[in-house]
Amino acid sequence: MAATHRKAIVLVSVELFSALGVSLDVRNTLLVPILALVFSAFSYALVQPSADACLNGMIMEQDEAVKNVKLAEKALLEGDNAAAHRLLEADHYMVSSKPLMNRIRALKAVANLRRGKTKNVVRVFRTLLKKDKDNPYLLTRLAEALHKRRGKDAVQAWGIINDLEKRDLIPDAHGYAVLARLRRRAKDLKGYRRAIEQCSNMAGKNAWICS
């Protein structure tokens, strides 16, 4: 054992035992291996709980993720945003598919957005759009996240959703609900009614989306 290591073990162990009310004779070299063993055991005891917590964290594997994504999409459609978030919550994802992982990130952001937990959701959508800039779903969700704001964010939301409507690319009732709110804010009553009609057609039994 190197001299510096022996010295460090002795000094730390002396402090440890002193805290416990036990005095040690540091001149006794036979104590060094014993102190090393005690110090190692003490260090392991400190580190082990955090290691166990990591190992015991919730892990979602790929098959489960595929199933839960479908269930979360259904929950979001039915307005159960908390359930959607719970379905996708995990400490670690054993997912090899990047598109699937990106879908999970997007759906978790949507669930948070609709629960009023808006911190970071805009950043999530912008990040995902960097790799898929023309994705109608992600663009619609970004507009949904921005449209209740004022200033340049509201202007960007209007630009996004208006462009998607012109190209007939709004993917769902929530998107038309965003369009309707923006048109009502702009006092475009004709456009508002048209957007509400489209929203109702797509919402079906979930008419609350358009309110």
PDB file of C-alpha atoms in Angstrom:
ATOM      1  CA  MET A   1       0.000   0.000   0.000  1.00  0.00           C
ATOM      2  CA  ALA A   2       1.479   3.417  -0.933  1.00  0.00           C
ATOM      3  CA  ALA A   3       2.597   5.618   1.953  1.00  0.00           C
ATOM      4  CA  THR A   4       0.251   8.452   0.940  1.00  0.00           C
ATOM      5  CA  HIS A   5      -2.712   6.044   0.884  1.00  0.00           C
ATOM      6  CA  ARG A   6      -1.785   4.647   4.301  1.00  0.00           C
ATOM      7  CA  LYS A   7      -1.534   8.149   5.727  1.00  0.00           C
ATOM      8  CA  ALA A   8      -4.874   9.188   4.270  1.00  0.00           C
ATOM      9  CA  ILE A   9      -6.628   6.076   5.618  1.00  0.00           C
ATOM     10  CA  VAL A  10      -5.135   6.573   9.062  1.00  0.00           C
ATOM     11  CA  LEU A  11      -6.054  10.280   9.242  1.00  0.00           C
ATOM     12  CA  VAL A  12      -9.629   9.759   8.058  1.00  0.00           C
ATOM     13  CA  SER A  13     -10.117   6.752  10.298  1.00  0.00           C
ATOM     14  CA  VAL A  14      -8.737   8.614  13.329  1.00  0.00           C
ATOM     15  CA  GLU A  15     -11.251  11.389  12.723  1.00  0.00           C
ATOM     16  CA  LEU A  16     -14.035   8.850  12.261  1.00  0.00           C
ATOM     17  CA  PHE A  17     -13.220   6.990  15.483  1.00  0.00           C
ATOM     18  CA  SER A  18     -12.676  10.273  17.352  1.00  0.00           C
ATOM     19  CA  ALA A  19     -16.207  11.283  16.397  1.00  0.00           C
ATOM     20  CA  LEU A  20     -17.343   8.011  17.972  1.00  0.00           C
ATOM     21  CA  GLY A  21     -15.358   8.719  21.170  1.00  0.00           C
ATOM     22  CA  VAL A  22     -12.612   6.165  20.446  1.00  0.00           C
ATOM     23  CA  SER A  23      -8.903   7.131  20.495  1.00  0.00           C
ATOM     24  CA  LEU A  24      -6.360   5.359  18.303  1.00  0.00           C
ATOM     25  CA  ASP A  25      -2.575   5.058  18.505  1.00  0.00           C
ATOM     26  CA  VAL A  26      -1.540   6.095  14.990  1.00  0.00           C
ATOM     27  CA  ARG A  27       2.013   4.818  15.643  1.00  0.00           C
ATOM     28  CA  ASN A  28       0.759   1.235  15.596  1.00  0.00           C
ATOM     29  CA  THR A  29       1.348   0.153  11.977  1.00  0.00           C
ATOM     30  CA  LEU A  30      -0.644  -3.044  12.557  1.00  0.00           C
ATOM     31  CA  LEU A  31      -3.746  -0.872  12.659  1.00  0.00           C
ATOM     32  CA  VAL A  32      -3.386   0.233   9.027  1.00  0.00           C
ATOM     33  CA  PRO A  33      -4.906  -2.857   7.302  1.00  0.00           C
ATOM     34  CA  ILE A  34      -7.666  -2.967   9.926  1.00  0.00           C
ATOM     35  CA  LEU A  35      -8.393   0.721   9.410  1.00  0.00           C
ATOM     36  CA  ALA A  36      -8.385   0.208   5.637  1.00  0.00           C
ATOM     37  CA  LEU A  37     -10.991  -2.518   5.977  1.00  0.00           C
ATOM     38  CA  VAL A  38     -13.151  -0.425   8.326  1.00  0.00           C
ATOM     39  CA  PHE A  39     -12.846   2.635   6.097  1.00  0.00           C
ATOM     40  CA  SER A  40     -13.785   0.635   2.975  1.00  0.00           C
ATOM     41  CA  ALA A  41     -16.849  -0.824   4.692  1.00  0.00           C
ATOM     42  CA  PHE A  42     -17.904   2.628   5.889  1.00  0.00           C
ATOM     43  CA  SER A  43     -17.470   4.111   2.404  1.00  0.00           C
ATOM     44  CA  TYR A  44     -19.509   1.281   0.842  1.00  0.00           C
ATOM     45  CA  ALA A  45     -22.310   1.875   3.343  1.00  0.00           C
ATOM     46  CA  LEU A  46     -22.454   5.527   2.310  1.00  0.00           C
ATOM     47  CA  VAL A  47     -22.459   4.850  -1.411  1.00  0.00           C
ATOM     48  CA  GLN A  48     -24.683   1.775  -1.528  1.00  0.00           C
ATOM     49  CA  PRO A  49     -28.080   3.445  -0.886  1.00  0.00           C
ATOM     50  CA  SER A  50     -27.694   5.750  -3.893  1.00  0.00           C
ATOM     51  CA  ALA A  51     -26.563   2.848  -6.085  1.00  0.00           C
ATOM     52  CA  ASP A  52     -29.555   0.789  -4.996  1.00  0.00           C
ATOM     53  CA  ALA A  53     -31.865   3.721  -5.702  1.00  0.00           C
ATOM     54  CA  CYS A  54     -30.533   3.878  -9.245  1.00  0.00           C
ATOM     55  CA  LEU A  55     -30.942   0.131  -9.746  1.00  0.00           C
ATOM     56  CA  ASN A  56     -34.439   0.223  -8.283  1.00  0.00           C
ATOM     57  CA  GLY A  57     -35.534   3.177 -10.464  1.00  0.00           C
ATOM     58  CA  MET A  58     -38.437   2.678 -12.807  1.00  0.00           C
ATOM     59  CA  ILE A  59     -37.235   1.294 -16.147  1.00  0.00           C
ATOM     60  CA  MET A  60     -39.366   1.253 -19.289  1.00  0.00           C
ATOM     61  CA  GLU A  61     -38.307  -1.192 -21.991  1.00  0.00           C
ATOM     62  CA  GLN A  62     -39.138  -0.854 -25.668  1.00  0.00           C
ATOM     63  CA  ASP A  63     -42.156  -3.184 -25.835  1.00  0.00           C
ATOM     64  CA  GLU A  64     -43.740  -1.505 -22.844  1.00  0.00           C
ATOM     65  CA  ALA A  65     -42.966   1.925 -24.314  1.00  0.00           C
ATOM     66  CA  VAL A  66     -44.733   1.078 -27.598  1.00  0.00           C
ATOM     67  CA  LYS A  67     -47.811  -0.079 -25.678  1.00  0.00           C
ATOM     68  CA  ASN A  68     -47.800   2.909 -23.334  1.00  0.00           C
ATOM     69  CA  VAL A  69     -47.434   5.409 -26.161  1.00  0.00           C
ATOM     70  CA  LYS A  70     -50.673   4.128 -27.696  1.00  0.00           C
ATOM     71  CA  LEU A  71     -52.430   4.250 -24.330  1.00  0.00           C
ATOM     72  CA  ALA A  72     -51.089   7.754 -23.641  1.00  0.00           C
ATOM     73  CA  GLU A  73     -52.332   9.003 -27.014  1.00  0.00           C
ATOM     74  CA  LYS A  74     -55.778   7.639 -26.178  1.00  0.00           C
ATOM     75  CA  ALA A  75     -55.683   9.246 -22.724  1.00  0.00           C
ATOM     76  CA  LEU A  76     -54.740  12.615 -24.244  1.00  0.00           C
ATOM     77  CA  LEU A  77     -57.599  12.378 -26.723  1.00  0.00           C
ATOM     78  CA  GLU A  78     -59.996  11.729 -23.838  1.00  0.00           C
ATOM     79  CA  GLY A  79     -58.590  14.602 -21.805  1.00  0.00           C
ATOM     80  CA  ASP A  80     -56.943  12.457 -19.126  1.00  0.00           C
ATOM     81  CA  ASN A  81     -53.640  14.283 -19.235  1.00  0.00           C
ATOM     82  CA  ALA A  82     -52.425  13.074 -15.845  1.00  0.00           C
ATOM     83  CA  ALA A  83     -52.917   9.442 -16.889  1.00  0.00           C
ATOM     84  CA  ALA A  84     -51.040  10.091 -20.137  1.00  0.00           C
ATOM     85  CA  HIS A  85     -48.097  11.482 -18.220  1.00  0.00           C
ATOM     86  CA  ARG A  86     -48.075   8.581 -15.737  1.00  0.00           C
ATOM     87  CA  LEU A  87     -48.018   6.060 -18.597  1.00  0.00           C
ATOM     88  CA  LEU A  88     -44.823   7.569 -19.965  1.00  0.00           C
ATOM     89  CA  GLU A  89     -43.074   8.347 -16.705  1.00  0.00           C
ATOM     90  CA  ALA A  90     -39.831   6.467 -16.062  1.00  0.00           C
ATOM     91  CA  ASP A  91     -36.362   7.034 -14.634  1.00  0.00           C
ATOM     92  CA  HIS A  92     -34.687   5.158 -17.488  1.00  0.00           C
ATOM     93  CA  TYR A  93     -35.815   4.196 -20.990  1.00  0.00           C
ATOM     94  CA  MET A  94     -34.439   1.045 -22.596  1.00  0.00           C
ATOM     95  CA  VAL A  95     -35.531   2.264 -26.029  1.00  0.00           C
ATOM     96  CA  SER A  96     -33.320   1.853 -29.088  1.00  0.00           C
ATOM     97  CA  SER A  97     -35.680   3.622 -31.516  1.00  0.00           C
ATOM     98  CA  LYS A  98     -35.010   7.377 -31.703  1.00  0.00           C
ATOM     99  CA  PRO A  99     -38.406   8.115 -33.314  1.00  0.00           C
ATOM    100  CA  LEU A 100     -40.109   6.280 -30.450  1.00  0.00           C
ATOM    101  CA  MET A 101     -38.068   8.146 -27.845  1.00  0.00           C
ATOM    102  CA  ASN A 102     -38.883  11.456 -29.536  1.00  0.00           C
ATOM    103  CA  ARG A 103     -42.569  10.489 -29.546  1.00  0.00           C
ATOM    104  CA  ILE A 104     -42.393   9.859 -25.799  1.00  0.00           C
ATOM    105  CA  ARG A 105     -40.770  13.253 -25.247  1.00  0.00           C
ATOM    106  CA  ALA A 106     -43.434  14.973 -27.347  1.00  0.00           C
ATOM    107  CA  LEU A 107     -46.348  13.241 -25.623  1.00  0.00           C
ATOM    108  CA  LYS A 108     -44.971  13.973 -22.159  1.00  0.00           C
ATOM    109  CA  ALA A 109     -44.638  17.628 -23.137  1.00  0.00           C
ATOM    110  CA  VAL A 110     -48.235  17.669 -24.424  1.00  0.00           C
ATOM    111  CA  ALA A 111     -49.483  16.089 -21.191  1.00  0.00           C
ATOM    112  CA  ASN A 112     -47.615  18.689 -19.154  1.00  0.00           C
ATOM    113  CA  LEU A 113     -48.871  21.533 -21.349  1.00  0.00           C
ATOM    114  CA  ARG A 114     -52.498  20.506 -20.933  1.00  0.00           C
ATOM    115  CA  ARG A 115     -52.048  20.093 -17.178  1.00  0.00           C
ATOM    116  CA  GLY A 116     -50.809  23.678 -16.968  1.00  0.00           C
ATOM    117  CA  LYS A 117     -47.201  22.661 -16.363  1.00  0.00           C
ATOM    118  CA  THR A 118     -45.800  24.741 -19.195  1.00  0.00           C
ATOM    119  CA  LYS A 119     -42.172  25.039 -18.086  1.00  0.00           C
ATOM    120  CA  ASN A 120     -39.812  23.722 -20.776  1.00  0.00           C
ATOM    121  CA  VAL A 121     -42.571  22.432 -23.109  1.00  0.00           C
ATOM    122  CA  VAL A 122     -41.868  25.052 -25.775  1.00  0.00           C
ATOM    123  CA  ARG A 123     -38.186  24.151 -25.632  1.00  0.00           C
ATOM    124  CA  VAL A 124     -39.038  20.438 -26.082  1.00  0.00           C
ATOM    125  CA  PHE A 125     -41.122  21.130 -29.210  1.00  0.00           C
ATOM    126  CA  ARG A 126     -38.514  23.479 -30.682  1.00  0.00           C
ATOM    127  CA  THR A 127     -35.770  20.906 -30.082  1.00  0.00           C
ATOM    128  CA  LEU A 128     -37.761  18.124 -31.751  1.00  0.00           C
ATOM    129  CA  LEU A 129     -38.595  20.395 -34.690  1.00  0.00           C
ATOM    130  CA  LYS A 130     -34.906  21.024 -35.365  1.00  0.00           C
ATOM    131  CA  LYS A 131     -34.701  17.439 -36.618  1.00  0.00           C
ATOM    132  CA  ASP A 132     -38.177  17.311 -38.177  1.00  0.00           C
ATOM    133  CA  LYS A 133     -39.008  20.904 -39.082  1.00  0.00           C
ATOM    134  CA  ASP A 134     -42.096  20.210 -41.220  1.00  0.00           C
ATOM    135  CA  ASN A 135     -43.822  17.784 -38.859  1.00  0.00           C
ATOM    136  CA  PRO A 136     -47.481  18.951 -38.682  1.00  0.00           C
ATOM    137  CA  TYR A 137     -48.070  17.344 -35.285  1.00  0.00           C
ATOM    138  CA  LEU A 138     -45.069  19.038 -33.663  1.00  0.00           C
ATOM    139  CA  LEU A 139     -45.827  22.372 -35.342  1.00  0.00           C
ATOM    140  CA  THR A 140     -49.414  22.211 -34.093  1.00  0.00           C
ATOM    141  CA  ARG A 141     -48.249  21.424 -30.567  1.00  0.00           C
ATOM    142  CA  LEU A 142     -45.818  24.348 -30.652  1.00  0.00           C
ATOM    143  CA  ALA A 143     -48.669  26.630 -31.751  1.00  0.00           C
ATOM    144  CA  GLU A 144     -50.809  25.191 -28.948  1.00  0.00           C
ATOM    145  CA  ALA A 145     -48.064  25.987 -26.432  1.00  0.00           C
ATOM    146  CA  LEU A 146     -47.594  29.546 -27.724  1.00  0.00           C
ATOM    147  CA  HIS A 147     -51.099  30.713 -28.615  1.00  0.00           C
ATOM    148  CA  LYS A 148     -52.218  31.822 -25.144  1.00  0.00           C
ATOM    149  CA  ARG A 149     -49.212  34.090 -24.804  1.00  0.00           C
ATOM    150  CA  ARG A 150     -48.941  37.643 -26.045  1.00  0.00           C
ATOM    151  CA  GLY A 151     -46.551  39.454 -28.330  1.00  0.00           C
ATOM    152  CA  LYS A 152     -44.229  37.616 -30.689  1.00  0.00           C
ATOM    153  CA  ASP A 153     -45.166  34.176 -29.316  1.00  0.00           C
ATOM    154  CA  ALA A 154     -48.826  34.685 -30.224  1.00  0.00           C
ATOM    155  CA  VAL A 155     -47.780  35.996 -33.647  1.00  0.00           C
ATOM    156  CA  GLN A 156     -45.668  32.884 -34.223  1.00  0.00           C
ATOM    157  CA  ALA A 157     -48.546  30.641 -33.132  1.00  0.00           C
ATOM    158  CA  TRP A 158     -50.828  32.398 -35.609  1.00  0.00           C
ATOM    159  CA  GLY A 159     -48.299  32.041 -38.412  1.00  0.00           C
ATOM    160  CA  ILE A 160     -47.813  28.323 -37.750  1.00  0.00           C
ATOM    161  CA  ILE A 161     -51.457  27.318 -37.471  1.00  0.00           C
ATOM    162  CA  ASN A 162     -52.636  29.548 -40.304  1.00  0.00           C
ATOM    163  CA  ASP A 163     -50.030  28.044 -42.637  1.00  0.00           C
ATOM    164  CA  LEU A 164     -51.031  24.511 -41.632  1.00  0.00           C
ATOM    165  CA  GLU A 165     -54.676  25.277 -42.329  1.00  0.00           C
ATOM    166  CA  LYS A 166     -53.877  26.623 -45.800  1.00  0.00           C
ATOM    167  CA  ARG A 167     -52.082  23.361 -46.570  1.00  0.00           C
ATOM    168  CA  ASP A 168     -54.821  21.280 -44.916  1.00  0.00           C
ATOM    169  CA  LEU A 169     -52.278  19.841 -42.477  1.00  0.00           C
ATOM    170  CA  ILE A 170     -53.825  20.530 -39.069  1.00  0.00           C
ATOM    171  CA  PRO A 171     -53.785  16.986 -37.628  1.00  0.00           C
ATOM    172  CA  ASP A 172     -56.424  17.063 -34.909  1.00  0.00           C
ATOM    173  CA  ALA A 173     -59.242  18.848 -33.112  1.00  0.00           C
ATOM    174  CA  HIS A 174     -56.878  20.512 -30.651  1.00  0.00           C
ATOM    175  CA  GLY A 175     -55.169  22.208 -33.569  1.00  0.00           C
ATOM    176  CA  TYR A 176     -58.455  23.592 -34.882  1.00  0.00           C
ATOM    177  CA  ALA A 177     -59.357  24.720 -31.362  1.00  0.00           C
ATOM    178  CA  VAL A 178     -56.133  26.754 -31.312  1.00  0.00           C
ATOM    179  CA  LEU A 179     -56.999  28.228 -34.711  1.00  0.00           C
ATOM    180  CA  ALA A 180     -60.512  29.107 -33.510  1.00  0.00           C
ATOM    181  CA  ARG A 181     -59.214  30.908 -30.408  1.00  0.00           C
ATOM    182  CA  LEU A 182     -56.716  32.920 -32.406  1.00  0.00           C
ATOM    183  CA  ARG A 183     -59.340  33.920 -34.971  1.00  0.00           C
ATOM    184  CA  ARG A 184     -61.772  34.936 -32.247  1.00  0.00           C
ATOM    185  CA  ARG A 185     -59.018  37.037 -30.661  1.00  0.00           C
ATOM    186  CA  ALA A 186     -58.470  38.677 -34.057  1.00  0.00           C
ATOM    187  CA  LYS A 187     -62.263  39.285 -34.338  1.00  0.00           C
ATOM    188  CA  ASP A 188     -62.406  37.127 -37.471  1.00  0.00           C
ATOM    189  CA  LEU A 189     -65.841  35.669 -36.737  1.00  0.00           C
ATOM    190  CA  LYS A 190     -66.215  33.948 -40.098  1.00  0.00           C
ATOM    191  CA  GLY A 191     -62.839  32.243 -39.703  1.00  0.00           C
ATOM    192  CA  TYR A 192     -63.666  31.413 -36.097  1.00  0.00           C
ATOM    193  CA  ARG A 193     -66.909  29.637 -37.065  1.00  0.00           C
ATOM    194  CA  ARG A 194     -65.137  27.700 -39.809  1.00  0.00           C
ATOM    195  CA  ALA A 195     -62.431  26.564 -37.387  1.00  0.00           C
ATOM    196  CA  ILE A 196     -65.004  25.544 -34.764  1.00  0.00           C
ATOM    197  CA  GLU A 197     -66.886  23.509 -37.350  1.00  0.00           C
ATOM    198  CA  GLN A 198     -63.720  21.670 -38.358  1.00  0.00           C
ATOM    199  CA  CYS A 199     -62.828  21.169 -34.698  1.00  0.00           C
ATOM    200  CA  SER A 200     -66.253  19.648 -33.953  1.00  0.00           C
ATOM    201  CA  ASN A 201     -66.023  17.320 -36.949  1.00  0.00           C
ATOM    202  CA  MET A 202     -62.671  15.981 -35.793  1.00  0.00           C
ATOM    203  CA  ALA A 203     -63.468  15.902 -32.063  1.00  0.00           C
ATOM    204  CA  GLY A 204     -66.541  13.685 -32.376  1.00  0.00           C
ATOM    205  CA  LYS A 205     -67.732  12.735 -28.887  1.00  0.00           C
ATOM    206  CA  ASN A 206     -64.934  14.807 -27.348  1.00  0.00           C
ATOM    207  CA  ALA A 207     -66.680  18.084 -28.158  1.00  0.00           C
ATOM    208  CA  TRP A 208     -65.192  19.698 -25.015  1.00  0.00           C
ATOM    209  CA  ILE A 209     -61.969  20.158 -26.983  1.00  0.00           C
ATOM    210  CA  CYS A 210     -63.613  22.905 -29.044  1.00  0.00           C
ATOM    211  CA  SER A 211     -65.002  24.902 -26.130  1.00  0.00           C
TER     212      SER A 211
END
